Each structure stands twice: as structure tokens, then as C-alpha cells.
Amino acid sequence: MLPCTQKLQDLSWKPKGIILSGGPYSVYDDDAPHVDPAIFELGVPILGICYGLQEIAWHNGKNVVAGTEREYGHSELKAKRFDGHVDMLFKDLEDDLKVWMSHGDKLGALPPSFHIIATTKNAPFAGIAHETKPLYGIQFHPEVTHTPRGIKLLENFAVGICKAKQDWTMDKFVDKELARIRALVGEKGQVLGAVSGGVDSTVAAKLMHEAIGDRFHAVLVDNGCMRLNECEQVKKTLTEHLGINLTVVDASDLFLDGLKGITDNPEAKRKFIGGTFIDVFEAEALKIEEAAANSPKAGKIEFFLQGTLYPDVIESISFKGPSATIKTHHNVGGLPERMMNGQGLKLIEPLRELFKDEVREMGRKLGIPHDLIMRHPFPGPGIAIRVLGEVTREQVAIARKADYIFIEEIKAAGLYDQISQAFAALLPVKAVGVMGDKRVHQQVISLRAVQTTDFMTANIFRFDWDFLERVSTRIVNEVDGVCRVEYDLTSKPPGTIEME
Ligand code: GLN
């Protein structure tokens, strides 16, 4: 993926085809980004999606206007037949397709030498193609899950029209990556990396271990807000099962003492935890560095492992230059500027070309156990952002226990892999209950479970009532201090997945 303003002459390779993606601008805006016109002379197939379609039309007559009706959502597409044939782009697809639209602009007319290859009720130019050149434009979005056959359409373009080969395999990728890491790090180089017990950091760590053995140093920081037994479990899996050279730092007091008094400010919580994590990690890195320098296999720690995935990379690509959108990734492993610059650490990001499902596939190939591979995401600040209001040792203990029961029941019911993320949160309020004929005034647990593929939008998981009742009974009985349990019915948007 490259910014749309990439100059062709600066590319050292020739593409087999070009896809122009969608974008938030309108092509007729004064400051709208435009592609290098040279791409239209290159002779390779081009597919424009939404803004990309409008960009092709802009290049061919500038007839793009603001529509009177915006279209966001599902639409029924009809592929157009010519002499009984559909265009190559729709090969082996049904004539009627469910597609997703998200645009406000439209073509004012068909650009010269183009014909229509698909329509919808509202979009007469839902798909267009050049009469003689391999130039295509579509108004809908084949890349989202709401367009169920979109991947087939992209395959038609990449494989059928551009003649790209489908020879990428995970095995070959792993081999190439191992060789690249070994060459980069050299015979003596040492690499440092943070692990959390999550999928990404574990897969990245296992790959490093395969590549350079104990010259990779993993650090797990216990912030006192991890799940029940989690630290021991992660330690066991990483060291005993995966053979990774791991240091666990127990910094729970530092975190829990520091969280005291932060009552109504989720951002302050996250900031404090992020900052303290970095302090602890930095101190540990120095210790490891000293120890490594005195070992027979001496070498300086020169590299830092980061579990960046491709979606993070995509987000940081901007035609305004990389600094315009780069965000600080709050996942475990984001290293402070001062460490990178001060100690001259270089980044290794072996997962930066992969999506989550591919990271999981790599993990399976590297022998990481199923439970870990399918693990629900867990936020860096951990239970601290699932205890709403002030975080104390007592509150963390309550949330932790309730969460453990919820997840245990989900696993027992065989539902864990159907749910994308589930957890229990502790609400900062008290309610009245009656337990053992005694009136009590205790806290409330909120359960949350969602289904999603991309975590950008999410639906609530529909448990049956018996299940929820069972979990509720167990939590009230087994967790001291809780007299009520509720189930969160908010989708994302408007809710976020986590509560803080
Ligand atoms: N901004 C353009 C429009 O609203 C393109 C939108 C898009 O690419 N999704 O039509």
C-alpha cells in the first residue's frame, strides 16, 4: 500500500496492476489528493474503488459532482450483460450482488470511451469499464465484509485481469522472515521485546526465538491488573512450552499505589499505566543489557521487537506525509522515543505485513497452543479500565474473580471461539440486595460480550437466558461484595468495546 501521490518514477519496481482506494476527500476539492497521471500511461490494469472511481472519472473529463442523496449502507447491484457475457470483473459472480456503499459524490456522466458494467437503483454508474483499456471503476466497496462476494471480485481483478500469481504461503513467509531477521541481527546482536500473553506479542516472540534463540530477551511486566493467575500462566506457556527467554517483572505495587486517587478520568488511568510501563521496562532493559554484555555470547542490545500489524501500517500511510496520521500505539511494546533515540535501538516488526488471522496462522505453524492463538484481546491497562472509577486492590480482586467465572462458563459452554471479546466490569455504584435474609448494599458487575471481525464495529453476543442466569448466580454467590449482575446490551457504535 502506497500513498496515492506516489510518483511512478520513484518506484523501483513495476506493478502488475493498481488499485485506487476510497478516501474522505471529494476529487473536486481544491486540496484533494490526485494520483500521478503517469499511472494511466503505464499500461497495467487499474481498478478504482469509490474515490478511486471518481479519480478515474476526474482524470477523464472532470465530471464528478456532489450527489443530492448520500448513500451509506447496503445496496443491490446488478451486473450488466453484453451479448450474454458479464465483464471479467464479475466473472463467476451472481448477476445480483449485495454490496456496501459509502459515498456522497457521484459521476455527472459516463466518461468518454467507458461503458457501464454494473448499476444499482440509485447509482447508474455503480461499475464502469473502459472500452479498450483494462480500466475499471466501482462505486461500492468490495473490501468490506458487508460486501459478501467482494473478495471474489478483488480476486477476479488481481488474478484474472492482472495475472498476479497466488504463490504466497505462510511457510515461505516464515522462512523468509527468519532469514531476514538472522541477517539483520547478525551473529551477536541482541533483541529486546515486551510480551503481554496476547496473540501478537507471543507470535512475534516465538518467531524471534526461532530465529536467534536466547539472544532474544522477552520482558513481561506484571502491572497488578492482569487476569486471575495470568502471569503464572503466561510465564509457563512462554518458558516451558515455547522455550522463550523471559523475564517477569513484578511491578504491581508501583502500579496499584499510583492508581490510587484517579477516580473519574479514564484517560489519566491509561496515561499513568502507559508511562509507568515504560519506566519499568526501561529499567529492566538496562539490567538485561548489563547482564548480556558480560555473557560469553556478548553483544549489545541493538534491536527492539514490536508486534505491529498491517492495519497499524495502513493507518500511518498518508499522502500528507507519515507524520500526519502516525498514532502512538498503546499496545504493549510501544517504546519511548528516549529509548529509541537515546540508546539507538532499531525496530524489528516481523508481523507488519500481516493481518490478525494471518498472525494466528503463523502462530499455529510455530506450535503455539490453540487456547493462546484464539485468545480474546486484552487491553494493555488490563483490569484497571474494567474497574470503573478508582482502582484499588480490593476492586481489582472483585472484577478479576467475576471475570474469571464469566470466562470459565463461556468456555464450558463451548462459546469462547464464537465470541470476539468478553469480560466482566465492576461498576462504581452500589445497589441494594437481600442475601441470607439480610439486607445488603453492595456493588454491581456488568458483563460484556461482543462479536466482530475488525473491532471497528461490534454486535453484542446473544447468550441464552439460562446461561446468563447461571453466570449471575455464580458471581453473586462466589464473589464477595457483589449483589447484582447486569448484561451490557450496547453495540459499537455507540458504545466502545471496553468500558473506559
Ligand atoms: N469522499 C467521496 C464521496 O463521498 C469518496 C468516498 C469514498 O471513497 N468512500 O463520494
Coordinates of C-alpha atoms and ligand atoms in Angstrom, one line a residue:
M1 CA 0.0 0.0 0.0
L2 CA 1.4 3.4 -1.0
P3 CA 0.1 6.9 -0.7
C4 CA -1.9 7.9 -3.8
T5 CA 0.6 10.7 -4.6
Q6 CA 3.4 8.2 -5.1
K7 CA 5.4 9.2 -8.1
L8 CA 5.8 6.3 -10.5
Q9 CA 9.4 7.3 -11.5
D10 CA 10.4 6.9 -7.8
L11 CA 9.2 3.3 -7.8
S12 CA 12.0 0.7 -8.3
W13 CA 9.5 -2.0 -9.4
K14 CA 6.7 -2.2 -12.0
P15 CA 3.3 -3.1 -10.5
K16 CA 1.2 -5.8 -12.2
G17 CA -1.9 -3.7 -11.5
I18 CA -3.0 -0.7 -9.5
I19 CA -6.0 -0.4 -7.1
L20 CA -7.0 3.1 -6.2
S21 CA -8.8 3.0 -2.8
G22 CA -11.6 5.1 -1.3
G23 CA -10.9 8.3 0.7
P24 CA -12.6 11.0 2.6
Y25 CA -11.9 13.9 0.1
S26 CA -14.0 14.9 -2.9
V27 CA -12.0 14.8 -6.1
Y28 CA -13.2 18.4 -7.0
D29 CA -11.9 19.9 -3.6
D30 CA -9.0 22.3 -4.1
D31 CA -6.8 20.4 -1.7
A32 CA -7.9 16.9 -2.8
P33 CA -5.1 14.4 -3.5
H34 CA -4.6 13.1 -7.0
V35 CA -2.7 10.2 -8.5
D36 CA 0.4 10.6 -10.6
P37 CA -1.2 10.8 -14.1
A38 CA 1.6 8.6 -15.3
I39 CA -0.2 5.6 -13.9
F40 CA -2.7 5.8 -16.8
E41 CA 0.1 5.5 -19.3
L42 CA 1.7 2.5 -17.6
G43 CA -0.5 0.0 -19.5
V44 CA -1.3 -2.1 -16.4
P45 CA -4.9 -2.7 -15.2
I46 CA -6.3 -0.2 -12.8
L47 CA -9.3 -0.6 -10.5
G48 CA -10.7 2.4 -8.8
I49 CA -12.9 2.0 -5.7
C50 CA -15.3 4.8 -4.8
Y51 CA -12.9 7.8 -4.6
G52 CA -10.7 5.7 -6.9
L53 CA -13.6 5.5 -9.4
Q54 CA -14.2 9.2 -9.1
E55 CA -10.5 9.9 -9.6
I56 CA -10.5 7.9 -12.9
A57 CA -13.6 9.9 -14.0
W58 CA -11.8 13.2 -12.9
H59 CA -8.8 12.3 -15.0
N60 CA -11.2 11.6 -17.9
G61 CA -13.3 14.7 -18.2
K62 CA -13.6 16.0 -14.6
N63 CA -17.3 15.2 -14.4
V64 CA -17.8 14.4 -10.7
V65 CA -20.3 16.2 -8.6
A66 CA -21.8 16.2 -5.2
G67 CA -24.8 13.9 -5.1
T68 CA -28.2 15.1 -3.8
E69 CA -28.6 11.9 -1.8
R70 CA -25.8 10.3 0.1
E71 CA -25.6 6.6 0.1
Y72 CA -24.3 4.7 3.2
G73 CA -25.2 1.1 3.6
H74 CA -26.5 -1.9 1.7
S75 CA -27.4 -1.8 -2.0
E76 CA -28.4 -4.3 -4.6
L77 CA -26.0 -4.4 -7.5
K78 CA -26.9 -5.7 -11.0
A79 CA -24.0 -6.7 -13.2
K80 CA -24.7 -5.7 -16.8
R81 CA -24.5 -8.4 -19.6
F82 CA -23.1 -7.7 -23.0
D83 CA -24.1 -10.3 -25.6
G84 CA -24.9 -12.7 -22.7
H85 CA -21.4 -12.1 -21.1
V86 CA -20.6 -10.2 -17.9
D87 CA -17.4 -8.2 -17.6
M88 CA -14.2 -10.1 -16.4
L89 CA -14.5 -8.2 -13.1
F90 CA -17.8 -10.1 -12.3
K91 CA -16.7 -13.4 -13.7
D92 CA -18.3 -16.4 -11.8
L93 CA -20.3 -13.9 -9.6
E94 CA -24.1 -13.9 -9.5
D95 CA -25.7 -11.1 -11.5
D96 CA -27.4 -9.8 -8.4
L97 CA -24.9 -8.9 -5.6
K98 CA -25.3 -7.4 -2.2
V99 CA -22.8 -4.5 -1.9
W100 CA -21.9 -1.8 0.5
M101 CA -21.9 1.9 -0.5
S102 CA -20.4 4.8 1.4
H103 CA -20.3 8.0 -0.7
G104 CA -21.8 11.4 -1.2
D105 CA -20.3 12.3 -4.7
K106 CA -21.2 10.7 -8.0
L107 CA -20.2 10.8 -11.7
G108 CA -22.1 13.5 -13.6
A109 CA -21.9 11.4 -16.7
L110 CA -20.1 8.4 -18.1
P111 CA -16.5 9.4 -19.1
P112 CA -15.8 9.2 -22.8
S113 CA -14.9 5.7 -24.1
F114 CA -16.3 4.0 -21.0
H115 CA -19.3 1.8 -20.7
I116 CA -21.4 0.7 -17.7
I117 CA -20.8 -2.7 -16.3
A118 CA -23.0 -2.6 -13.2
T119 CA -25.8 -0.5 -11.8
T120 CA -27.9 -0.1 -8.6
K121 CA -31.2 1.6 -8.2
N122 CA -29.5 4.8 -7.0
A123 CA -26.2 4.6 -8.9
P124 CA -26.4 4.4 -12.6
F125 CA -22.6 4.3 -12.7
A126 CA -22.0 1.6 -10.0
G127 CA -19.5 -0.1 -12.2
I128 CA -17.7 1.3 -15.3
A129 CA -15.0 0.0 -17.6
H130 CA -13.0 1.4 -20.5
E131 CA -14.0 0.1 -23.9
T132 CA -10.5 -0.9 -24.9
K133 CA -8.1 -0.5 -21.9
P134 CA -8.1 -2.5 -18.7
L135 CA -9.5 0.4 -16.7
Y136 CA -12.3 -0.2 -14.1
G137 CA -14.2 1.8 -11.6
I138 CA -16.7 0.7 -9.0
Q139 CA -18.7 2.9 -6.7
F140 CA -19.2 0.2 -4.0
H141 CA -16.7 -1.2 -1.6
P142 CA -15.6 -4.8 -2.3
E143 CA -13.1 -4.7 0.6
V144 CA -15.6 -4.7 3.5
T145 CA -17.3 -7.7 5.0
H146 CA -20.7 -6.1 4.2
T147 CA -20.0 -6.9 0.5
P148 CA -20.0 -10.7 0.9
R149 CA -18.6 -11.5 -2.6
G150 CA -16.2 -8.6 -2.6
I151 CA -13.1 -10.8 -2.1
K152 CA -14.1 -12.8 -5.3
L153 CA -14.3 -9.6 -7.2
L154 CA -10.9 -8.5 -6.0
E155 CA -9.5 -11.9 -6.9
N156 CA -11.0 -11.5 -10.4
F157 CA -9.1 -8.3 -10.7
A158 CA -5.8 -9.4 -9.2
V159 CA -5.6 -12.9 -10.6
G160 CA -7.9 -12.9 -13.6
I161 CA -7.2 -9.4 -15.0
C162 CA -3.7 -8.5 -13.7
K163 CA -2.5 -12.1 -13.9
A164 CA -0.9 -11.9 -10.4
K165 CA 0.3 -15.3 -9.1
Q166 CA -1.2 -16.7 -5.9
D167 CA 2.0 -18.2 -4.6
W168 CA 2.3 -16.6 -1.2
T169 CA 2.2 -19.2 1.6
M170 CA 2.7 -18.9 5.3
D171 CA 5.5 -21.5 5.2
K172 CA 7.5 -19.5 2.7
F173 CA 6.8 -16.3 4.5
V174 CA 8.1 -17.7 7.9
D175 CA 11.3 -19.0 6.2
K176 CA 11.9 -15.6 4.5
E177 CA 11.3 -13.7 7.7
L178 CA 13.6 -16.0 9.8
A179 CA 16.4 -15.5 7.2
R180 CA 15.8 -11.7 7.2
I181 CA 15.9 -11.4 11.0
R182 CA 19.1 -13.5 11.2
A183 CA 20.8 -11.4 8.6
L184 CA 19.7 -8.2 10.2
V185 CA 20.6 -9.1 13.8
G186 CA 23.9 -10.8 12.8
E187 CA 25.9 -13.3 14.8
K188 CA 25.9 -11.5 18.1
G189 CA 23.1 -8.9 18.1
Q190 CA 20.6 -9.0 20.9
V191 CA 16.9 -8.1 20.7
L192 CA 14.6 -6.9 23.4
G193 CA 10.8 -7.2 23.3
A194 CA 7.8 -6.8 25.6
V195 CA 5.2 -9.6 25.8
S196 CA 1.7 -9.5 27.3
G197 CA 0.5 -13.0 26.8
G198 CA -1.6 -11.8 23.9
V199 CA -1.5 -13.4 20.4
D200 CA 0.6 -10.8 18.6
S201 CA 3.4 -10.4 21.1
T202 CA 3.6 -14.2 21.7
V203 CA 3.8 -15.0 18.0
A204 CA 6.4 -12.3 17.4
A205 CA 8.4 -13.5 20.4
K206 CA 8.3 -17.1 19.2
L207 CA 9.4 -16.2 15.8
M208 CA 12.4 -14.2 17.3
H209 CA 13.2 -17.2 19.5
E210 CA 13.2 -19.5 16.4
A211 CA 15.5 -17.0 14.6
I212 CA 18.1 -16.2 17.3
G213 CA 17.3 -18.3 20.4
D214 CA 18.3 -16.7 23.7
R215 CA 19.6 -13.6 22.1
F216 CA 16.0 -12.6 22.2
H217 CA 15.0 -11.2 25.6
A218 CA 11.3 -11.1 26.4
V219 CA 10.0 -9.0 29.3
L220 CA 6.6 -9.4 30.9
V221 CA 5.6 -6.5 33.2
D222 CA 3.1 -7.5 35.9
N223 CA 1.1 -4.3 36.4
G224 CA -1.1 -5.8 39.1
C225 CA -4.1 -5.6 36.8
M226 CA -3.8 -8.8 34.9
R227 CA -6.4 -11.6 34.9
L228 CA -6.6 -14.3 37.6
N229 CA -3.4 -16.5 37.5
E230 CA -2.5 -14.8 34.2
C231 CA 1.1 -14.0 35.0
E232 CA 2.0 -17.5 36.1
Q233 CA 0.2 -18.9 33.1
V234 CA 1.9 -16.7 30.5
K235 CA 5.2 -17.5 32.2
K236 CA 4.6 -21.2 32.0
T237 CA 3.5 -21.1 28.3
L238 CA 6.3 -18.9 27.1
T239 CA 9.1 -20.5 29.0
E240 CA 8.1 -24.2 29.4
H241 CA 6.2 -24.7 26.2
L242 CA 7.7 -22.2 23.8
G243 CA 11.2 -22.1 25.2
I244 CA 11.4 -18.3 25.2
N245 CA 13.9 -16.5 27.3
L246 CA 11.6 -14.5 29.5
T247 CA 12.0 -12.1 32.5
V248 CA 8.9 -11.4 34.6
V249 CA 9.0 -8.1 36.5
D250 CA 6.5 -7.8 39.3
A251 CA 5.7 -4.1 39.4
S252 CA 2.2 -4.5 40.8
D253 CA 2.7 -2.3 43.9
L254 CA 4.1 0.5 41.8
F255 CA 1.1 0.5 39.5
L256 CA -1.6 -0.1 42.2
D257 CA -0.2 2.5 44.5
G258 CA 0.0 5.0 41.7
L259 CA -3.6 4.4 40.6
K260 CA -4.9 5.4 43.9
G261 CA -6.9 8.6 43.7
I262 CA -7.6 8.6 40.0
T263 CA -11.4 8.4 40.3
D264 CA -13.1 9.9 37.3
N265 CA -10.7 10.1 34.5
P266 CA -10.1 7.0 32.3
E267 CA -7.5 8.9 30.2
A268 CA -5.5 9.7 33.3
K269 CA -5.6 6.0 34.2
R270 CA -4.4 4.9 30.7
K271 CA -1.7 7.6 30.7
F272 CA -0.4 6.6 34.1
I273 CA -0.3 2.9 33.3
G274 CA 1.4 3.6 29.9
G275 CA 4.0 5.9 31.4
T276 CA 4.8 3.6 34.3
F277 CA 5.0 0.6 32.0
I278 CA 7.7 2.4 30.0
D279 CA 9.7 3.3 33.2
V280 CA 9.6 -0.3 34.4
F281 CA 10.5 -1.7 31.0
E282 CA 13.4 0.7 30.5
A283 CA 14.9 -0.1 33.9
E284 CA 14.6 -3.8 33.1
A285 CA 16.2 -3.3 29.7
L286 CA 19.3 -1.7 31.3
K287 CA 19.7 -4.7 33.6
I288 CA 19.4 -7.2 30.8
E289 CA 21.8 -5.1 28.7
E290 CA 24.4 -5.3 31.5
A291 CA 24.0 -9.0 32.0
A292 CA 24.2 -9.6 28.3
A293 CA 27.3 -7.6 27.9
N294 CA 29.1 -9.8 30.4
S295 CA 27.9 -13.1 29.0
P296 CA 30.2 -15.2 26.7
K297 CA 27.9 -14.6 23.8
A298 CA 28.3 -10.9 24.5
G299 CA 26.6 -8.4 22.3
K300 CA 24.8 -5.1 22.6
I301 CA 21.0 -4.9 22.6
E302 CA 20.6 -3.1 19.3
F303 CA 17.0 -4.0 18.4
F304 CA 13.6 -3.8 19.7
L305 CA 10.8 -6.1 18.7
Q306 CA 7.4 -4.7 18.0
G307 CA 4.2 -6.6 17.1
T308 CA 2.9 -4.1 14.7
L309 CA 0.3 -5.5 12.3
Y310 CA -0.6 -4.3 8.8
P311 CA -3.7 -2.4 9.9
D312 CA -1.4 -0.1 12.0
V313 CA 0.8 0.3 8.9
I314 CA -2.2 1.2 6.8
E315 CA -3.3 3.8 9.3
S316 CA 0.0 5.5 9.2
I317 CA 0.1 5.9 5.4
S318 CA -0.9 9.4 4.4
F319 CA -0.4 11.5 1.3
K320 CA 0.3 14.4 3.6
G321 CA 3.4 12.5 4.8
P322 CA 3.9 9.9 7.5
S323 CA 3.7 12.3 10.4
A324 CA 0.2 13.4 9.6
T325 CA -1.5 10.2 10.9
I326 CA 1.0 8.2 12.9
K327 CA -0.6 7.4 16.1
T328 CA 1.1 6.1 19.2
H329 CA 0.2 2.5 19.5
H330 CA -0.9 1.9 23.0
N331 CA -0.5 -1.8 22.8
V332 CA 2.3 -3.3 24.9
G333 CA 5.6 -2.8 23.2
G334 CA 5.4 0.9 22.2
L335 CA 8.8 2.1 23.2
P336 CA 9.5 5.6 24.3
E337 CA 11.3 8.0 21.9
R338 CA 14.0 8.5 24.5
M339 CA 14.9 4.8 24.5
M340 CA 14.9 4.5 20.7
N341 CA 16.9 7.7 20.2
G342 CA 19.0 7.6 23.4
Q343 CA 20.1 4.0 23.1
G344 CA 19.8 3.9 19.3
L345 CA 17.5 0.9 19.3
K346 CA 16.3 -0.2 15.9
L347 CA 12.8 -1.6 15.3
I348 CA 12.1 -5.2 14.1
E349 CA 8.5 -5.6 13.1
P350 CA 8.1 -9.1 11.7
L351 CA 4.3 -9.0 11.6
R352 CA 4.0 -5.7 9.8
E353 CA 2.7 -7.3 6.6
L354 CA 0.1 -9.5 8.3
F355 CA -3.5 -9.3 9.4
K356 CA -4.7 -10.8 12.6
D357 CA -6.0 -14.0 11.0
E358 CA -2.6 -14.5 9.4
V359 CA -0.8 -13.9 12.7
R360 CA -2.9 -16.6 14.1
E361 CA -2.0 -18.9 11.2
M362 CA 1.7 -18.2 11.8
G363 CA 1.2 -18.9 15.5
R364 CA -0.2 -22.4 14.6
K365 CA 2.7 -23.1 12.4
L366 CA 5.1 -22.2 15.1
G367 CA 3.4 -24.6 17.5
I368 CA 1.7 -22.1 19.8
P369 CA -1.2 -23.8 21.6
H370 CA -4.8 -23.2 20.3
D371 CA -6.0 -21.5 23.5
L372 CA -3.4 -18.8 23.2
I373 CA -3.9 -18.4 19.5
M374 CA -7.7 -17.8 19.9
R375 CA -7.4 -15.7 23.0
H376 CA -9.6 -12.6 23.1
P377 CA -7.8 -9.3 23.0
F378 CA -6.9 -7.9 26.4
P379 CA -6.2 -4.2 26.8
G380 CA -2.7 -3.1 27.9
P381 CA -4.1 -1.4 31.1
G382 CA -5.9 -4.6 31.9
I383 CA -8.5 -4.8 34.6
A384 CA -7.7 -1.2 35.6
I385 CA -10.0 0.0 32.8
R386 CA -12.6 -2.6 33.7
V387 CA -12.9 -1.3 37.2
L388 CA -14.8 1.9 36.6
G389 CA -13.9 4.7 39.0
E390 CA -11.0 4.4 41.4
V391 CA -8.8 1.3 41.1
T392 CA -7.9 -0.3 44.4
R393 CA -6.5 -3.8 45.2
E394 CA -10.0 -4.8 46.5
Q395 CA -11.8 -3.6 43.4
V396 CA -9.3 -5.3 41.1
A397 CA -9.8 -8.5 43.1
I398 CA -13.6 -8.4 42.7
A399 CA -13.5 -7.6 38.9
R400 CA -10.9 -10.3 38.4
K401 CA -12.9 -13.0 40.2
A402 CA -16.1 -12.1 38.4
D403 CA -14.3 -12.1 35.0
Y404 CA -12.7 -15.5 35.7
I405 CA -16.2 -17.0 36.4
F406 CA -17.7 -15.5 33.3
I407 CA -14.9 -16.7 31.0
E408 CA -14.9 -20.1 32.7
E409 CA -18.6 -20.5 32.0
I410 CA -18.2 -19.3 28.4
K411 CA -15.5 -21.9 27.8
A412 CA -17.5 -24.6 29.5
A413 CA -20.5 -23.8 27.2
G414 CA -18.2 -24.1 24.2
L415 CA -18.9 -20.4 23.2
Y416 CA -15.4 -18.9 23.6
D417 CA -14.3 -19.1 19.9
Q418 CA -17.7 -17.7 18.7
I419 CA -17.2 -14.6 20.8
S420 CA -14.6 -11.9 19.8
Q421 CA -14.2 -10.4 23.2
A422 CA -15.8 -10.9 26.6
F423 CA -15.2 -9.6 30.1
A424 CA -16.7 -8.6 33.4
A425 CA -16.5 -4.9 34.6
L426 CA -17.1 -3.5 38.0
L427 CA -19.4 -0.5 38.2
P428 CA -18.7 2.3 40.6
V429 CA -22.1 2.2 42.2
K430 CA -23.8 0.2 44.9
A431 CA -27.3 -1.4 44.9
V432 CA -29.5 -3.0 47.5
G433 CA -29.9 -6.7 47.7
V434 CA -31.1 -9.3 50.1
M435 CA -28.8 -12.2 50.9
G436 CA -29.4 -14.8 53.7
D437 CA -32.4 -12.7 54.8
K438 CA -30.1 -9.8 55.4
R439 CA -30.3 -6.5 53.5
V440 CA -27.0 -5.8 51.8
H441 CA -25.7 -2.7 50.0
Q442 CA -23.1 -4.0 47.5
Q443 CA -21.6 -3.5 44.1
V444 CA -22.7 -4.3 40.6
I445 CA -20.9 -6.3 37.9
S446 CA -21.6 -5.7 34.2
L447 CA -20.9 -8.5 31.8
R448 CA -20.0 -7.7 28.2
A449 CA -19.5 -10.0 25.2
V450 CA -19.3 -8.9 21.5
Q451 CA -18.9 -10.3 18.1
T452 CA -16.8 -8.5 15.4
T453 CA -14.3 -9.3 12.7
D454 CA -12.4 -6.0 12.7
F455 CA -13.1 -4.5 16.1
M456 CA -14.2 -1.2 14.4
T457 CA -17.9 -2.1 14.8
A458 CA -19.3 -4.8 17.0
N459 CA -22.6 -6.5 17.9
I460 CA -23.5 -7.9 21.3
F461 CA -23.4 -11.6 21.7
R462 CA -26.8 -13.2 22.2
F463 CA -26.5 -15.6 25.1
D464 CA -29.5 -17.7 26.1
W465 CA -31.1 -16.6 29.4
D466 CA -30.2 -19.8 31.2
F467 CA -26.5 -19.2 30.6
L468 CA -26.7 -15.6 31.8
E469 CA -28.7 -16.6 34.9
R470 CA -26.1 -19.3 35.7
V471 CA -23.2 -16.8 35.5
S472 CA -25.1 -14.3 37.5
T473 CA -25.9 -16.8 40.3
R474 CA -22.3 -17.9 40.4
I475 CA -20.9 -14.4 40.6
V476 CA -23.3 -13.3 43.4
N477 CA -22.6 -16.4 45.3
E478 CA -18.8 -16.6 44.8
V479 CA -17.7 -13.0 44.7
D480 CA -17.8 -11.2 48.0
G481 CA -19.0 -7.6 47.7
V482 CA -21.3 -8.1 44.6
C483 CA -25.1 -8.4 44.9
R484 CA -26.1 -7.8 41.3
V485 CA -25.1 -8.7 37.8
E486 CA -26.2 -7.0 34.5
Y487 CA -25.6 -7.7 30.9
D488 CA -24.4 -4.9 28.6
L489 CA -26.7 -4.6 25.5
T490 CA -24.8 -1.8 23.8
S491 CA -23.3 -2.4 20.3
K492 CA -20.3 -0.5 18.9
P493 CA -21.0 2.2 17.9
P494 CA -22.3 3.9 20.0
G495 CA -20.5 2.0 22.8
T496 CA -16.9 1.1 22.7
I497 CA -15.8 -2.4 23.4
E498 CA -14.1 -1.6 26.6
M499 CA -15.9 0.5 29.2
E500 CA -13.2 3.1 29.8
Ligands
GLN1 N1 -15.5 11.3 -0.4 C1 -16.0 10.6 -1.6 C2 -17.6 10.6 -1.6 O1 -18.2 10.9 -0.6 C3 -15.5 9.2 -1.7 C4 -15.9 8.3 -0.6 C5 -15.2 7.0 -0.5 O2 -14.2 6.8 -1.2 N2 -15.7 6.1 0.3 O3 -18.2 10.3 -2.6

